[in-house]
JSON list of C-alpha atoms in Angstrom, two decimals:
[
{"chain": "A", "resi": 18, "resn": "LYS", "atom": "CA", "xyz": [112.68, 124.84, 96.15]},
{"chain": "A", "resi": 19, "resn": "GLN", "atom": "CA", "xyz": [112.75, 126.56, 99.55]},
{"chain": "A", "resi": 20, "resn": "TRP", "atom": "CA", "xyz": [109.21, 127.87, 99.02]},
{"chain": "A", "resi": 21, "resn": "ARG", "atom": "CA", "xyz": [108.00, 124.33, 98.34]},
{"chain": "A", "resi": 22, "resn": "GLU", "atom": "CA", "xyz": [109.51, 123.24, 101.65]},
{"chain": "A", "resi": 23, "resn": "VAL", "atom": "CA", "xyz": [107.89, 126.13, 103.51]},
{"chain": "A", "resi": 24, "resn": "ILE", "atom": "CA", "xyz": [104.50, 125.42, 101.91]},
{"chain": "A", "resi": 25, "resn": "ALA", "atom": "CA", "xyz": [104.83, 121.70, 102.73]},
{"chain": "A", "resi": 26, "resn": "VAL", "atom": "CA", "xyz": [105.65, 122.52, 106.36]},
{"chain": "A", "resi": 27, "resn": "ALA", "atom": "CA", "xyz": [102.73, 124.96, 106.56]},
{"chain": "A", "resi": 28, "resn": "ILE", "atom": "CA", "xyz": [100.32, 122.30, 105.29]},
{"chain": "A", "resi": 29, "resn": "PHE", "atom": "CA", "xyz": [101.75, 119.64, 107.60]},
{"chain": "A", "resi": 30, "resn": "LEU", "atom": "CA", "xyz": [101.73, 121.89, 110.68]},
{"chain": "A", "resi": 31, "resn": "THR", "atom": "CA", "xyz": [98.17, 123.03, 109.93]},
{"chain": "A", "resi": 32, "resn": "ALA", "atom": "CA", "xyz": [97.04, 119.40, 109.83]},
{"chain": "A", "resi": 33, "resn": "ALA", "atom": "CA", "xyz": [98.92, 118.65, 113.07]},
{"chain": "A", "resi": 34, "resn": "ALA", "atom": "CA", "xyz": [97.48, 121.75, 114.75]},
{"chain": "A", "resi": 35, "resn": "THR", "atom": "CA", "xyz": [93.89, 120.88, 113.82]},
{"chain": "A", "resi": 36, "resn": "ASP", "atom": "CA", "xyz": [94.41, 117.36, 115.21]},
{"chain": "A", "resi": 37, "resn": "TRP", "atom": "CA", "xyz": [95.74, 118.82, 118.47]},
{"chain": "A", "resi": 38, "resn": "LEU", "atom": "CA", "xyz": [92.95, 121.44, 118.59]},
{"chain": "A", "resi": 39, "resn": "ASP", "atom": "CA", "xyz": [90.29, 118.75, 118.22]},
{"chain": "A", "resi": 40, "resn": "GLY", "atom": "CA", "xyz": [91.64, 116.93, 121.29]},
{"chain": "A", "resi": 41, "resn": "TYR", "atom": "CA", "xyz": [92.01, 120.16, 123.25]},
{"chain": "A", "resi": 42, "resn": "VAL", "atom": "CA", "xyz": [88.42, 121.22, 122.57]},
{"chain": "A", "resi": 43, "resn": "ALA", "atom": "CA", "xyz": [87.11, 117.76, 123.48]},
{"chain": "A", "resi": 44, "resn": "ARG", "atom": "CA", "xyz": [88.98, 117.86, 126.80]},
{"chain": "A", "resi": 45, "resn": "ALA", "atom": "CA", "xyz": [87.97, 121.47, 127.53]},
{"chain": "A", "resi": 46, "resn": "ARG", "atom": "CA", "xyz": [84.29, 120.68, 126.93]},
{"chain": "A", "resi": 47, "resn": "ASN", "atom": "CA", "xyz": [84.55, 117.35, 128.74]},
{"chain": "A", "resi": 48, "resn": "GLN", "atom": "CA", "xyz": [83.43, 115.58, 125.57]},
{"chain": "A", "resi": 49, "resn": "ILE", "atom": "CA", "xyz": [86.00, 112.79, 125.62]},
{"chain": "A", "resi": 50, "resn": "THR", "atom": "CA", "xyz": [84.55, 109.55, 124.29]},
{"chain": "A", "resi": 51, "resn": "ASP", "atom": "CA", "xyz": [85.83, 106.01, 123.88]},
{"chain": "A", "resi": 52, "resn": "LEU", "atom": "CA", "xyz": [85.43, 106.46, 120.13]},
{"chain": "A", "resi": 53, "resn": "GLY", "atom": "CA", "xyz": [87.56, 109.59, 120.29]},
{"chain": "A", "resi": 54, "resn": "LYS", "atom": "CA", "xyz": [90.20, 107.74, 122.31]},
{"chain": "A", "resi": 55, "resn": "LEU", "atom": "CA", "xyz": [90.37, 105.17, 119.53]},
{"chain": "A", "resi": 56, "resn": "LEU", "atom": "CA", "xyz": [90.15, 107.54, 116.55]},
{"chain": "A", "resi": 57, "resn": "ASP", "atom": "CA", "xyz": [92.59, 110.23, 117.72]},
{"chain": "A", "resi": 58, "resn": "PRO", "atom": "CA", "xyz": [95.63, 107.94, 117.62]},
{"chain": "A", "resi": 59, "resn": "ILE", "atom": "CA", "xyz": [94.54, 106.73, 114.17]},
{"chain": "A", "resi": 60, "resn": "ALA", "atom": "CA", "xyz": [94.41, 110.32, 112.91]},
{"chain": "A", "resi": 61, "resn": "ASP", "atom": "CA", "xyz": [97.88, 110.94, 114.39]},
{"chain": "A", "resi": 62, "resn": "LYS", "atom": "CA", "xyz": [99.20, 107.83, 112.65]},
{"chain": "A", "resi": 63, "resn": "LEU", "atom": "CA", "xyz": [97.70, 108.71, 109.27]},
{"chain": "A", "resi": 64, "resn": "LEU", "atom": "CA", "xyz": [99.27, 112.16, 109.39]},
{"chain": "A", "resi": 65, "resn": "THR", "atom": "CA", "xyz": [102.73, 111.15, 110.55]},
{"chain": "A", "resi": 66, "resn": "VAL", "atom": "CA", "xyz": [103.07, 107.85, 108.69]},
{"chain": "A", "resi": 67, "resn": "SER", "atom": "CA", "xyz": [102.11, 109.43, 105.35]},
{"chain": "A", "resi": 68, "resn": "ALA", "atom": "CA", "xyz": [104.63, 112.23, 105.93]},
{"chain": "A", "resi": 69, "resn": "PHE", "atom": "CA", "xyz": [107.37, 109.76, 106.91]},
{"chain": "A", "resi": 70, "resn": "ILE", "atom": "CA", "xyz": [106.74, 107.64, 103.80]},
{"chain": "A", "resi": 71, "resn": "ALA", "atom": "CA", "xyz": [106.96, 110.76, 101.63]},
{"chain": "A", "resi": 72, "resn": "LEU", "atom": "CA", "xyz": [110.26, 111.67, 103.35]},
{"chain": "A", "resi": 73, "resn": "VAL", "atom": "CA", "xyz": [111.67, 108.22, 102.50]},
{"chain": "A", "resi": 74, "resn": "GLU", "atom": "CA", "xyz": [110.59, 108.69, 98.87]},
{"chain": "A", "resi": 75, "resn": "LEU", "atom": "CA", "xyz": [112.36, 112.06, 98.83]},
{"chain": "A", "resi": 76, "resn": "GLN", "atom": "CA", "xyz": [115.43, 110.41, 100.41]},
{"chain": "A", "resi": 77, "resn": "LEU", "atom": "CA", "xyz": [115.26, 112.71, 103.41]},
{"chain": "A", "resi": 78, "resn": "ALA", "atom": "CA", "xyz": [114.81, 109.86, 105.92]},
{"chain": "A", "resi": 79, "resn": "PRO", "atom": "CA", "xyz": [116.36, 106.37, 106.01]},
{"chain": "A", "resi": 80, "resn": "ALA", "atom": "CA", "xyz": [113.81, 103.68, 105.19]},
{"chain": "A", "resi": 81, "resn": "TRP", "atom": "CA", "xyz": [114.96, 101.35, 108.00]},
{"chain": "A", "resi": 82, "resn": "MET", "atom": "CA", "xyz": [114.18, 103.96, 110.65]},
{"chain": "A", "resi": 83, "resn": "ILE", "atom": "CA", "xyz": [110.78, 104.70, 109.18]},
{"chain": "A", "resi": 84, "resn": "VAL", "atom": "CA", "xyz": [109.98, 100.98, 108.99]},
{"chain": "A", "resi": 85, "resn": "MET", "atom": "CA", "xyz": [110.74, 100.69, 112.71]},
{"chain": "A", "resi": 86, "resn": "ILE", "atom": "CA", "xyz": [108.65, 103.76, 113.56]},
{"chain": "A", "resi": 87, "resn": "VAL", "atom": "CA", "xyz": [105.72, 102.61, 111.40]},
{"chain": "A", "resi": 88, "resn": "GLY", "atom": "CA", "xyz": [106.07, 99.06, 112.77]},
{"chain": "A", "resi": 89, "resn": "ARG", "atom": "CA", "xyz": [105.65, 100.47, 116.26]},
{"chain": "A", "resi": 90, "resn": "GLU", "atom": "CA", "xyz": [102.45, 102.16, 115.16]},
{"chain": "A", "resi": 91, "resn": "PHE", "atom": "CA", "xyz": [101.05, 98.86, 113.83]},
{"chain": "A", "resi": 92, "resn": "ALA", "atom": "CA", "xyz": [102.11, 97.00, 116.98]},
{"chain": "A", "resi": 93, "resn": "VAL", "atom": "CA", "xyz": [100.42, 99.49, 119.29]},
{"chain": "A", "resi": 94, "resn": "SER", "atom": "CA", "xyz": [97.31, 99.56, 117.08]},
{"chain": "A", "resi": 95, "resn": "GLY", "atom": "CA", "xyz": [97.18, 95.76, 117.21]},
{"chain": "A", "resi": 96, "resn": "MET", "atom": "CA", "xyz": [97.48, 95.83, 120.98]},
{"chain": "A", "resi": 97, "resn": "ARG", "atom": "CA", "xyz": [94.67, 98.38, 121.15]},
{"chain": "A", "resi": 98, "resn": "SER", "atom": "CA", "xyz": [92.51, 96.10, 118.99]},
{"chain": "A", "resi": 99, "resn": "ILE", "atom": "CA", "xyz": [93.09, 93.19, 121.37]},
{"chain": "A", "resi": 100, "resn": "ALA", "atom": "CA", "xyz": [92.27, 95.46, 124.31]},
{"chain": "A", "resi": 101, "resn": "ALA", "atom": "CA", "xyz": [89.08, 96.67, 122.61]},
{"chain": "A", "resi": 102, "resn": "ALA", "atom": "CA", "xyz": [88.01, 93.06, 121.99]},
{"chain": "A", "resi": 103, "resn": "LYS", "atom": "CA", "xyz": [88.36, 92.53, 125.75]},
{"chain": "A", "resi": 104, "resn": "GLY", "atom": "CA", "xyz": [86.34, 95.65, 126.53]},
{"chain": "A", "resi": 105, "resn": "LEU", "atom": "CA", "xyz": [89.32, 97.84, 127.40]},
{"chain": "A", "resi": 106, "resn": "VAL", "atom": "CA", "xyz": [90.32, 101.17, 125.94]},
{"chain": "A", "resi": 107, "resn": "ILE", "atom": "CA", "xyz": [94.02, 101.99, 126.01]},
{"chain": "A", "resi": 108, "resn": "ALA", "atom": "CA", "xyz": [94.15, 105.79, 125.99]},
{"chain": "A", "resi": 109, "resn": "ALA", "atom": "CA", "xyz": [97.15, 107.75, 124.76]},
{"chain": "A", "resi": 110, "resn": "SER", "atom": "CA", "xyz": [99.88, 108.01, 127.39]},
{"chain": "A", "resi": 111, "resn": "GLY", "atom": "CA", "xyz": [102.21, 110.87, 128.12]},
{"chain": "A", "resi": 112, "resn": "TRP", "atom": "CA", "xyz": [105.02, 108.96, 126.40]},
{"chain": "A", "resi": 113, "resn": "GLY", "atom": "CA", "xyz": [102.84, 108.42, 123.35]},
{"chain": "A", "resi": 114, "resn": "LYS", "atom": "CA", "xyz": [101.99, 112.11, 123.21]},
{"chain": "A", "resi": 115, "resn": "LEU", "atom": "CA", "xyz": [105.66, 113.03, 123.56]},
{"chain": "A", "resi": 116, "resn": "LYS", "atom": "CA", "xyz": [106.49, 110.60, 120.75]},
{"chain": "A", "resi": 117, "resn": "THR", "atom": "CA", "xyz": [103.83, 112.22, 118.55]},
{"chain": "A", "resi": 118, "resn": "ALA", "atom": "CA", "xyz": [105.16, 115.73, 119.31]},
{"chain": "A", "resi": 119, "resn": "SER", "atom": "CA", "xyz": [108.70, 114.58, 118.50]},
{"chain": "A", "resi": 120, "resn": "GLN", "atom": "CA", "xyz": [107.41, 113.19, 115.21]},
{"chain": "A", "resi": 121, "resn": "VAL", "atom": "CA", "xyz": [105.94, 116.57, 114.28]},
{"chain": "A", "resi": 122, "resn": "VAL", "atom": "CA", "xyz": [109.26, 118.27, 115.08]},
{"chain": "A", "resi": 123, "resn": "ALA", "atom": "CA", "xyz": [111.31, 115.68, 113.18]},
{"chain": "A", "resi": 124, "resn": "ILE", "atom": "CA", "xyz": [109.06, 115.77, 110.11]},
{"chain": "A", "resi": 125, "resn": "THR", "atom": "CA", "xyz": [109.19, 119.57, 110.07]},
{"chain": "A", "resi": 126, "resn": "LEU", "atom": "CA", "xyz": [112.99, 119.62, 110.37]},
{"chain": "A", "resi": 127, "resn": "LEU", "atom": "CA", "xyz": [113.40, 116.91, 107.73]},
{"chain": "A", "resi": 128, "resn": "ILE", "atom": "CA", "xyz": [111.16, 118.75, 105.26]},
{"chain": "A", "resi": 129, "resn": "LEU", "atom": "CA", "xyz": [113.19, 121.92, 105.88]},
{"chain": "A", "resi": 130, "resn": "SER", "atom": "CA", "xyz": [116.58, 120.16, 106.01]},
{"chain": "A", "resi": 131, "resn": "ASP", "atom": "CA", "xyz": [117.88, 121.68, 102.75]},
{"chain": "A", "resi": 132, "resn": "SER", "atom": "CA", "xyz": [116.77, 125.17, 103.79]},
{"chain": "A", "resi": 133, "resn": "ILE", "atom": "CA", "xyz": [118.15, 124.76, 107.33]},
{"chain": "A", "resi": 134, "resn": "GLU", "atom": "CA", "xyz": [121.46, 123.61, 105.85]},
{"chain": "A", "resi": 135, "resn": "SER", "atom": "CA", "xyz": [121.68, 126.59, 103.52]},
{"chain": "A", "resi": 136, "resn": "TRP", "atom": "CA", "xyz": [120.60, 129.08, 106.20]},
{"chain": "A", "resi": 137, "resn": "PHE", "atom": "CA", "xyz": [122.40, 127.81, 109.29]},
{"chain": "A", "resi": 138, "resn": "ARG", "atom": "CA", "xyz": [124.59, 124.83, 108.26]},
{"chain": "A", "resi": 139, "resn": "LEU", "atom": "CA", "xyz": [122.50, 122.69, 110.62]},
{"chain": "A", "resi": 140, "resn": "GLY", "atom": "CA", "xyz": [120.88, 120.32, 108.11]},
{"chain": "A", "resi": 141, "resn": "TYR", "atom": "CA", "xyz": [121.65, 117.38, 110.41]},
{"chain": "A", "resi": 142, "resn": "LEU", "atom": "CA", "xyz": [119.02, 118.53, 112.95]},
{"chain": "A", "resi": 143, "resn": "GLY", "atom": "CA", "xyz": [116.30, 116.55, 111.17]},
{"chain": "A", "resi": 144, "resn": "LYS", "atom": "CA", "xyz": [118.32, 113.34, 111.44]},
{"chain": "A", "resi": 145, "resn": "VAL", "atom": "CA", "xyz": [118.99, 113.97, 115.14]},
{"chain": "A", "resi": 146, "resn": "ALA", "atom": "CA", "xyz": [115.27, 114.59, 115.69]},
{"chain": "A", "resi": 147, "resn": "LEU", "atom": "CA", "xyz": [114.49, 111.35, 113.83]},
{"chain": "A", "resi": 148, "resn": "TRP", "atom": "CA", "xyz": [116.72, 109.43, 116.26]},
{"chain": "A", "resi": 149, "resn": "VAL", "atom": "CA", "xyz": [114.78, 111.01, 119.14]},
{"chain": "A", "resi": 150, "resn": "VAL", "atom": "CA", "xyz": [111.56, 109.80, 117.49]},
{"chain": "A", "resi": 151, "resn": "LEU", "atom": "CA", "xyz": [112.97, 106.29, 117.16]},
{"chain": "A", "resi": 152, "resn": "VAL", "atom": "CA", "xyz": [114.00, 106.13, 120.82]},
{"chain": "A", "resi": 153, "resn": "LEU", "atom": "CA", "xyz": [110.66, 107.54, 122.01]},
{"chain": "A", "resi": 154, "resn": "SER", "atom": "CA", "xyz": [108.79, 105.15, 119.70]},
{"chain": "A", "resi": 155, "resn": "VAL", "atom": "CA", "xyz": [110.46, 102.12, 121.23]},
{"chain": "A", "resi": 156, "resn": "TRP", "atom": "CA", "xyz": [110.12, 103.47, 124.77]},
{"chain": "A", "resi": 157, "resn": "SER", "atom": "CA", "xyz": [106.46, 104.41, 124.44]},
{"chain": "A", "resi": 158, "resn": "MET", "atom": "CA", "xyz": [105.64, 101.07, 122.79]},
{"chain": "A", "resi": 159, "resn": "THR", "atom": "CA", "xyz": [107.28, 99.29, 125.72]},
{"chain": "A", "resi": 160, "resn": "HIS", "atom": "CA", "xyz": [105.28, 101.45, 128.13]},
{"chain": "A", "resi": 161, "resn": "TYR", "atom": "CA", "xyz": [102.00, 100.70, 126.33]},
{"chain": "A", "resi": 162, "resn": "PHE", "atom": "CA", "xyz": [102.65, 96.97, 126.29]},
{"chain": "A", "resi": 163, "resn": "MET", "atom": "CA", "xyz": [103.63, 96.89, 129.96]},
{"chain": "A", "resi": 164, "resn": "SER", "atom": "CA", "xyz": [100.48, 98.81, 130.85]},
{"chain": "A", "resi": 165, "resn": "PHE", "atom": "CA", "xyz": [98.40, 96.51, 128.66]},
{"chain": "A", "resi": 166, "resn": "ALA", "atom": "CA", "xyz": [99.92, 93.39, 130.24]},
{"chain": "A", "resi": 167, "resn": "LYS", "atom": "CA", "xyz": [98.93, 94.65, 133.69]},
{"chain": "A", "resi": 168, "resn": "GLN", "atom": "CA", "xyz": [95.31, 95.10, 132.58]},
{"chain": "A", "resi": 169, "resn": "VAL", "atom": "CA", "xyz": [94.70, 91.86, 130.71]},
{"chain": "A", "resi": 170, "resn": "ASP", "atom": "CA", "xyz": [95.64, 88.21, 130.96]},
{"chain": "A", "resi": 171, "resn": "LEU", "atom": "CA", "xyz": [96.46, 87.19, 127.39]},
{"chain": "A", "resi": 172, "resn": "GLY", "atom": "CA", "xyz": [96.50, 83.51, 128.24]},
{"chain": "A", "resi": 173, "resn": "ARG", "atom": "CA", "xyz": [92.91, 83.49, 129.48]},
{"chain": "A", "resi": 174, "resn": "ALA", "atom": "CA", "xyz": [90.10, 82.82, 127.00]},
{"chain": "A", "resi": 175, "resn": "SER", "atom": "CA", "xyz": [87.35, 85.40, 126.96]}
]
């Protein structure tokens, strides 16, 4: 069973690393595009949301927390869609990037929770990391919506 966890983490971290590398290369080559600003968060969401749903199925993460985290992703995506319809692009913020990094850490720890428990008696680390994700999810969503509200008047027809 431990090898399955290690293989799962290796696959997950490889996917996360290639997503990060894509953004790094785009920034380094000054090839950042509006399309990239829209697609990168979608790729992040697909990776993390699918992993979180699998963790619920495996009973390694509480469904209510994952529903809140995934709900945040839908809310921010909806806000980005409204912004795009108004000709605005809402790029990823530092808080959003920190939230995404915390998700990668939490998912990794949750996948390895049985192994971590047997090796170090610290199986609870994944749950603690998931709480950090939840707090950062709510905080970054609030930040995005406050930033969005400053840029657009939702009451005005366009």
